[in-house]
Amino acid sequence: MERRASQEALNSAGQSTAGRRPLFGYGRKVWLAVLALAGFAGLLVVYMYGFLEIDSIIRPAVEEPAPMGDLPENTLADVDTTLKQQPPRFKRCSDLPIPEHYWNMTIESTPAFVDVPQASKINVGESVCVRVVVPAKPLGTAQTFAPLSNAPWDSVLVDLVGRATNVSVPVPLRMANHTHNQNRDLTHVYEADVVLRDADIYSPEGYIEFRYALWNPEASLDPQPFEPEKLQIPDTLQVNVSDDDGVSPYSLQNYLDLPLCTEPNAEGRWISAASLPFDAAQVPPPDNHNLVWLPYDCRLKRVKYQDFATCLAQRYPTIHWFGDSNTRRALKKVSTLGQWCAAEPNSLVCTCNDNSEKFTNYGAYKRISPFDLDPVDGGAVAPDGAVEPPANRSRIVAFKWDGLTTRNDPPWADYFTQDFEAKLGHPSLAIVGVTNWDTAFETHAFFSGEVDKLAALID
C-alpha cells in the first residue's frame, strides 16, 4: 500500500528443520503474522495499526521530481501515431503491441517516459494499460550488480493520480515480455493494466528509483545514493474515468455504507483527507502527506488505542513480538497508547533514527524486553520472573533481533525453544518482522532457507 510506489515483490522458500518441538507448542491454532518490512519504518504501523486513532503516521519524505514538460516532438508524434492506429475500444497491455522503435531508443535521444496507449475515456471499474519506457543509458559506475532471476533491472515507481480528488492509484509495473528486458545495457519496458474505480481525470506521476539493479540485495552493497531519475510525462497524457450510470459501487459517497474490512491488505487507493466527502474522523488517520488509505470493497474503522489494548488483553494475553528498529518504533507507539515520539514530529528522531530517544514504558533497547500493556495507563516494564500477565492486561515480550541473519547473538533459532516458553510464557500470538537486515546482509538463497526453517519451528 505504499503511497505512489509499486514494484514486483520477491518472495522465498527453502529448507526444513526436523526433530524439534513446534514453537512453544503453537500448533495451528495460533496466529503468526509475518510482516515484510521493506524500507519505510511507518509501514509496520500502517499494516498493523492502520485502524488506530493516531495523530499521524510518519514516513520518510521523498522529494519527488519537479513537474516535467512535454516529450520531444519526435517522440510525441510516435506516441500519437501509435494511439491513432489502435481501435477505439478497451484493450489490455497484452493486446497492445509495443512499438518496435521503443526498443531502439537511447537516453541521448529520448528520456525515460510514461505511455498510456489508449489514453481516453473509460467507465469506473474498467482498466487502462500503462507503460514506462526506460531507454538505454551508459553505465555511470564501476560497480556491477545483477537482479534476481526474473526481476527487473530498474526500480520504477508510478501512480495514476486524480486531478480533482487527488486519489492516488499505484501502478503494479512488471517487465514486458521481450528479450531486451533481460539485458542490462538495452532499453527496458514495463507495463501494467490498472483498474480505475473513482470518477476523475487521471495523470501519471512517478520516477525511476534505481537503474542497473543497484537495489539488488545479492551483492555486498555499499550504501547507494538515492538520486531519482525523472520520467517525462506530457501534460496532455490523461485518462478520463466517468460514472455514466451514476451508480458506481466504488463511489466515496457510499464508502461509509461498506462492510468492515476483515483483513488489513485490501485493495484500495490513497486519497487526500481534505477531499473526503465525509468526516475524516470516521476513517483511519492520514499519514504525514495527509493521505488516507481507503479500500474499495470494505471499510476501515478507526479504533482507539484503549479499545485496542482491551481487545489484546481479552484475546491475546501473551504476545511474542520479533523485529528490528521498525518493530521497536511500533511498540513504542503501542506502549504509549498512540505517541509516536516525544520530539518534534518532523525531526530525525521521529522520522528515522530513534536510538537516542529516552523511553521508559518498556526496555526498548534490550534484546528481550517483556512489558504489560494496560488499556488506561499503557505499557510498563514487567516484573522480573513474572511469567503470566496481570489481570486485564496483555504481556508483550519484545525480541530485538537482526532478522534471520547470522548476525544474531544468540542465534535467532534459540528464541524458539521450550526454555524460552518456560521463562517468558506460552504465547497466544506471535508477530515476526523480517527482511530489512536480511536484504542488507544475506543472499536471497540464504534467506529462503531461513524462512523455511522458521516455518518448520512454528508449525
XYZ file of C-alpha atoms in Angstrom:
459
model
C 0.000 0.000 0.000
C 2.925 2.323 -0.178
C 1.892 5.724 -1.496
C 2.723 6.302 -5.154
C 5.071 3.385 -5.292
C 4.667 -0.081 -6.890
C 7.120 -2.799 -7.846
C 7.219 -6.580 -8.239
C 7.672 -8.270 -4.854
C 10.194 -11.081 -4.397
C 9.199 -13.898 -2.055
C 11.022 -17.021 -0.950
C 11.002 -20.590 0.454
C 13.683 -23.161 1.361
C 14.809 -25.922 3.734
C 13.165 -27.534 6.774
C 14.222 -28.336 10.330
C 13.192 -31.619 11.951
C 13.366 -33.155 15.389
C 12.316 -30.094 17.393
C 9.123 -29.236 19.156
C 6.977 -26.641 17.332
C 7.407 -23.058 18.507
C 6.276 -23.087 22.140
C 3.769 -25.795 21.157
C 1.934 -23.288 18.979
C 0.299 -25.718 16.568
C -2.150 -24.394 14.032
C -4.475 -22.636 16.476
C -2.027 -19.780 16.986
C -1.776 -16.814 14.683
C 1.541 -15.927 13.110
C 1.925 -12.556 11.472
C 4.982 -12.378 9.227
C 5.484 -8.736 8.380
C 7.638 -7.866 5.376
C 9.279 -4.579 6.350
C 10.946 -3.158 3.272
C 12.184 0.334 3.554
C 9.844 2.582 5.473
C 9.514 2.309 9.244
C 5.943 3.621 9.177
C 4.750 0.679 7.076
C 4.631 -1.615 10.080
C 2.258 0.791 11.768
C 0.164 1.167 8.614
C -0.383 -2.588 8.314
C -0.765 -3.494 11.971
C -2.317 -0.318 13.334
C -3.798 1.436 10.347
C -7.122 1.251 12.136
C -5.932 3.069 15.228
C -6.621 6.601 16.334
C -3.269 8.338 15.956
C -2.174 11.856 15.165
C -0.243 10.864 12.067
C 1.857 8.136 10.540
C 5.341 9.462 9.887
C 7.144 8.131 6.835
C 10.370 9.423 5.354
C 9.601 12.112 2.824
C 10.870 11.507 -0.696
C 11.474 14.592 -2.731
C 9.512 13.964 -5.883
C 10.873 15.250 -9.177
C 9.654 18.629 -10.348
C 6.840 18.642 -12.950
C 8.123 17.821 -16.403
C 7.368 19.427 -19.714
C 6.264 17.600 -22.844
C 8.265 14.896 -24.553
C 10.431 15.766 -27.562
C 8.274 16.344 -30.645
C 9.503 13.240 -32.474
C 8.611 11.015 -29.503
C 5.194 12.618 -29.040
C 4.485 12.145 -32.729
C 5.331 8.450 -32.475
C 3.091 8.046 -29.430
C 0.223 9.887 -31.133
C 0.595 7.767 -34.260
C 0.518 4.575 -32.214
C -2.574 5.785 -30.352
C -4.456 6.612 -33.557
C -3.688 3.190 -35.007
C -5.422 1.422 -32.127
C -9.130 0.614 -32.402
C -11.244 2.891 -30.176
C -12.090 0.203 -27.629
C -10.682 -1.049 -24.360
C -7.684 -3.408 -24.566
C -5.239 -4.927 -22.125
C -1.468 -4.458 -22.387
C -1.132 -7.961 -23.798
C -3.376 -6.927 -26.698
C -1.443 -3.747 -27.492
C 1.827 -4.288 -29.406
C 4.818 -2.329 -28.121
C 6.091 -0.080 -30.929
C 9.337 -1.535 -32.266
C 11.140 1.812 -32.223
C 10.797 1.912 -28.422
C 13.412 -0.825 -28.164
C 15.962 1.200 -30.113
C 15.767 4.363 -28.003
C 18.729 5.701 -26.056
C 18.850 8.240 -23.260
C 20.732 10.651 -25.527
C 17.751 10.941 -27.870
C 14.795 10.239 -25.573
C 14.431 10.488 -21.779
C 12.541 7.801 -19.896
C 8.802 8.370 -20.247
C 5.319 7.104 -19.446
C 2.970 5.926 -22.181
C -0.759 5.178 -21.927
C -1.500 3.669 -25.362
C -5.250 4.113 -25.111
C -5.479 7.262 -23.027
C -9.152 8.072 -23.427
C -12.481 7.937 -21.640
C -13.416 4.822 -19.673
C -16.093 3.990 -17.151
C -15.452 3.226 -13.474
C -14.241 -0.319 -12.935
C -12.502 -0.529 -16.304
C -8.739 -0.524 -16.799
C -6.062 1.100 -18.910
C -2.649 -0.092 -19.970
C 0.223 1.950 -18.532
C 3.784 1.575 -19.839
C 7.101 3.033 -18.769
C 9.891 3.129 -21.343
C 13.407 3.281 -19.886
C 15.851 3.942 -22.755
C 19.368 2.542 -22.601
C 21.808 4.677 -20.621
C 25.613 4.380 -20.375
C 26.677 2.733 -17.138
C 27.983 5.524 -14.924
C 29.549 3.416 -12.184
C 32.257 0.784 -11.908
C 30.035 -1.304 -9.637
C 28.154 -4.126 -11.293
C 25.038 -5.762 -9.923
C 22.567 -8.252 -11.279
C 18.892 -8.648 -10.428
C 17.426 -11.810 -9.014
C 16.022 -14.256 -11.540
C 13.072 -12.755 -13.428
C 13.408 -9.474 -11.523
C 13.705 -6.068 -13.248
C 16.922 -4.147 -13.780
C 15.153 -0.918 -12.882
C 13.105 0.102 -9.855
C 10.311 2.272 -11.263
C 7.537 3.836 -9.170
C 4.402 5.227 -10.846
C 0.888 6.162 -9.708
C -2.175 7.400 -11.546
C -3.371 10.483 -9.662
C -6.811 12.073 -9.937
C -6.660 15.793 -10.595
C -9.862 16.678 -8.707
C -9.920 14.133 -5.857
C -6.144 13.561 -5.543
C -6.925 9.832 -5.486
C -3.630 8.003 -5.992
C -3.700 4.512 -7.533
C -0.429 2.508 -7.513
C 0.650 1.076 -10.877
C 1.930 -2.525 -10.336
C 4.529 -2.463 -13.100
C 6.014 -5.681 -14.447
C 8.519 -6.390 -17.196
C 7.026 -6.577 -20.678
C 7.576 -9.897 -22.444
C 10.670 -9.047 -24.508
C 14.280 -10.279 -24.508
C 15.569 -6.696 -24.185
C 14.316 -6.583 -20.616
C 16.831 -9.276 -19.633
C 19.837 -7.245 -20.798
C 21.278 -4.526 -18.566
C 22.501 -2.301 -21.394
C 19.359 -2.222 -23.547
C 16.082 -0.318 -23.378
C 13.562 -1.726 -20.881
C 9.771 -1.502 -20.999
C 7.488 -2.073 -18.007
C 3.700 -2.272 -18.120
C 0.569 -2.843 -16.070
C -3.198 -2.951 -16.507
C -4.633 -0.547 -13.927
C -8.272 -0.656 -12.856
C -9.659 2.788 -12.002
C -12.716 2.893 -9.776
C -13.101 6.577 -8.904
C -14.522 9.075 -11.375
C -11.859 11.679 -12.149
C -9.280 12.699 -14.724
C -6.035 10.850 -14.017
C -2.456 11.687 -14.901
C 0.657 9.567 -14.263
C 3.220 10.607 -11.647
C 6.450 8.831 -10.829
C 10.182 8.368 -11.254
C 12.958 5.790 -11.573
C 14.498 4.945 -8.205
C 17.495 2.932 -9.417
C 18.917 1.513 -12.631
C 21.364 -1.366 -13.139
C 19.919 -3.391 -10.243
C 21.535 -1.070 -7.706
C 18.685 -2.036 -5.368
C 19.799 -5.679 -5.666
C 20.262 -7.463 -2.293
C 22.620 -10.197 -3.538
C 25.860 -8.227 -3.622
C 27.699 -6.850 -0.599
C 26.310 -3.380 -1.015
C 27.802 -0.108 -0.077
C 25.027 2.440 0.556
C 23.698 3.515 -2.823
C 22.772 7.188 -3.238
C 19.120 7.842 -3.886
C 19.107 10.011 -6.995
C 15.676 9.558 -8.617
C 15.541 9.940 -12.376
C 12.691 11.978 -13.788
C 10.091 10.444 -16.079
C 8.867 12.593 -18.943
C 5.090 12.819 -18.687
C 3.256 15.081 -21.169
C 0.679 17.364 -19.596
C -1.826 16.047 -22.139
C -1.434 12.414 -21.050
C -4.595 11.704 -19.085
C -7.362 9.172 -18.577
C -10.937 10.366 -18.112
C -12.881 7.998 -15.825
C -16.611 8.670 -15.663
C -19.598 7.185 -13.885
C -22.049 7.346 -16.765
C -24.777 5.453 -14.914
C -24.264 7.304 -11.650
C -24.417 4.065 -9.662
C -20.754 3.246 -9.097
C -20.351 0.871 -6.121
C -16.925 2.447 -5.525
C -18.147 5.991 -5.035
C -16.678 7.727 -1.999
C -20.191 8.945 -1.261
C -21.059 5.325 -0.410
C -17.866 4.437 1.443
C -19.382 4.542 4.937
C -22.020 2.018 3.835
C -19.423 -0.666 3.060
C -18.940 -3.631 5.429
C -15.957 -3.523 7.781
C -12.702 -4.981 6.461
C -11.635 -8.353 7.824
C -8.025 -8.127 6.584
C -5.540 -5.216 6.542
C -4.299 -5.571 2.958
C -7.459 -4.985 0.941
C -7.107 -3.376 -2.492
C -7.691 0.351 -2.440
C -6.299 3.816 -3.092
C -4.754 6.779 -1.313
C -6.841 9.931 -1.084
C -6.307 13.333 0.463
C -8.092 13.662 3.789
C -9.158 17.128 2.660
C -11.022 15.585 -0.305
C -13.190 13.183 1.691
C -16.938 13.790 1.323
C -17.496 12.874 5.000
C -15.939 13.493 8.394
C -12.327 12.277 8.264
C -12.602 11.142 11.908
C -14.668 8.170 10.685
C -11.726 6.594 8.862
C -8.092 5.854 9.807
C -5.984 8.967 10.318
C -3.865 10.365 7.482
C -0.141 9.855 7.035
C 2.389 12.670 7.018
C 1.336 13.530 3.459
C -2.280 13.929 4.689
C -3.330 10.897 2.653
C -5.709 8.161 3.843
C -5.803 4.589 2.558
C -9.381 3.547 1.673
C -10.183 0.050 0.332
C -12.721 -0.326 -2.475
C -14.839 -3.177 -1.151
C -14.724 -2.745 2.614
C -14.406 -0.049 5.259
C -11.565 0.572 7.682
C -12.686 1.647 11.124
C -10.718 3.921 13.422
C -10.142 2.148 16.738
C -8.944 3.919 19.864
C -5.777 2.614 21.441
C -7.591 1.971 24.707
C -10.066 -0.300 22.917
C -7.220 -1.979 21.051
C -5.362 -2.701 24.297
C -8.554 -4.078 25.869
C -9.027 -6.411 22.912
C -5.455 -7.677 23.216
C -5.910 -8.405 26.929
C -9.064 -10.397 26.236
C -7.931 -12.338 23.159
C -4.125 -12.450 23.267
C -2.946 -12.203 26.878
C 0.637 -13.174 25.912
C 2.276 -11.936 22.705
C 5.802 -12.621 21.456
C 6.894 -9.902 19.031
C 10.103 -10.258 16.989
C 11.618 -7.446 14.942
C 14.206 -4.734 14.416
C 14.128 -0.974 14.978
C 10.935 -0.682 12.904
C 9.237 -3.000 15.355
C 10.722 -1.046 18.257
C 9.131 2.134 16.921
C 5.764 0.408 16.530
C 5.955 -0.954 20.074
C 6.760 2.498 21.395
C 3.525 3.692 19.847
C 1.550 0.768 21.245
C 3.004 1.036 24.748
C 2.288 4.784 24.935
C -1.253 4.318 23.551
C -0.543 6.425 20.487
C 2.509 8.643 20.967
C 4.873 8.230 18.040
C 7.762 10.046 19.695
C 8.368 12.884 22.139
C 10.466 15.019 19.789
C 9.315 17.382 17.058
C 7.318 15.230 14.533
C 9.472 16.056 11.515
C 12.791 15.714 13.332
C 15.295 12.975 12.504
C 14.477 11.292 15.808
C 10.815 10.954 14.817
C 11.182 10.108 11.138
C 14.233 7.845 11.187
C 16.735 7.271 13.979
C 15.293 6.950 17.495
C 18.365 5.378 19.120
C 18.949 8.383 21.366
C 15.324 8.807 22.450
C 14.703 8.238 26.150
C 11.927 5.754 26.780
C 10.553 4.198 29.967
C 7.368 2.318 29.001
C 9.412 -0.755 28.150
C 13.075 -1.687 27.648
C 13.125 -0.576 24.048
C 16.874 -1.064 23.594
C 17.195 -4.502 25.222
C 17.378 -7.740 23.253
C 14.474 -9.227 25.223
C 12.012 -6.931 26.965
C 8.669 -8.056 28.472
C 6.123 -5.383 29.331
C 2.474 -5.331 30.399
C 0.003 -3.273 28.384
C -2.795 -1.626 30.372
C -5.747 -0.130 28.430
C -5.634 3.030 30.571
C -2.013 3.516 31.631
C -0.212 1.998 28.653
C 2.897 -0.110 28.924
C 5.005 -0.823 31.997
C 8.097 -2.997 32.325
C 7.100 -6.453 33.578
C 8.438 -7.562 36.989
C 11.442 -9.890 36.892
C 10.459 -13.544 36.933
C 6.779 -12.905 36.224
C 5.577 -15.350 33.562
C 1.853 -14.631 33.440
C 0.396 -11.142 32.814
C -1.676 -9.374 35.467
C -5.454 -9.424 35.152
C -6.950 -7.315 32.356
C -3.562 -6.717 30.746
C -1.619 -8.296 27.921
C 2.025 -9.333 28.291
C 4.076 -8.348 25.218
C 7.568 -9.820 25.027
C 9.650 -7.805 22.565
C 12.554 -9.633 20.914
C 15.040 -7.299 19.230
C 16.785 -9.278 16.506
C 18.656 -8.760 13.244
C 16.221 -10.630 11.052
C 17.040 -14.226 10.124
C 20.709 -13.406 9.629
C 23.872 -14.888 11.120
C 24.453 -11.607 12.982
C 22.163 -12.547 15.892
C 23.705 -13.303 19.269
C 22.335 -15.677 20.395
C 21.288 -17.291 17.082
C 17.714 -16.404 16.231
C 16.533 -20.041 16.377
C 17.416 -20.154 20.076
C 14.391 -17.938 20.744
C 12.099 -20.766 19.619
C 12.755 -23.328 22.335
C 10.964 -24.721 25.374
C 13.329 -22.822 27.657
C 12.004 -19.517 26.380
C 8.422 -20.655 26.854
C 9.160 -21.586 30.457
C 10.762 -18.219 31.168
C 8.560 -15.906 29.110
C 5.173 -17.605 28.913
C 3.237 -19.539 26.291
C 2.225 -17.018 23.604
C -1.230 -16.909 22.091
C 0.032 -14.689 19.257
C 3.416 -14.352 17.549
C 4.379 -11.436 15.316
C 7.547 -11.769 13.246
C 9.188 -8.908 11.370
C 11.842 -9.680 8.743
C 13.634 -8.518 5.527
C 15.416 -5.279 6.441
C 18.549 -6.875 7.878
C 18.184 -9.903 5.641
C 18.258 -7.800 2.480
C 21.277 -5.854 3.666
C 23.461 -8.703 4.911
C 22.375 -12.031 3.407
C 21.674 -13.533 0.000
C 18.253 -14.415 -1.321
C 19.125 -18.123 -1.253
C 20.210 -17.993 2.399
C 17.106 -16.030 3.395
C 14.882 -18.570 1.601
C 16.323 -21.377 3.669
C 15.971 -19.459 6.936
C 12.319 -18.613 6.211
C 11.557 -22.282 5.716
C 13.453 -23.107 8.922
C 11.345 -20.541 10.783
C 8.131 -22.006 9.359
C 9.183 -25.502 10.461
C 9.832 -24.307 14.011
C 6.438 -22.646 14.230
C 4.265 -25.275 12.560
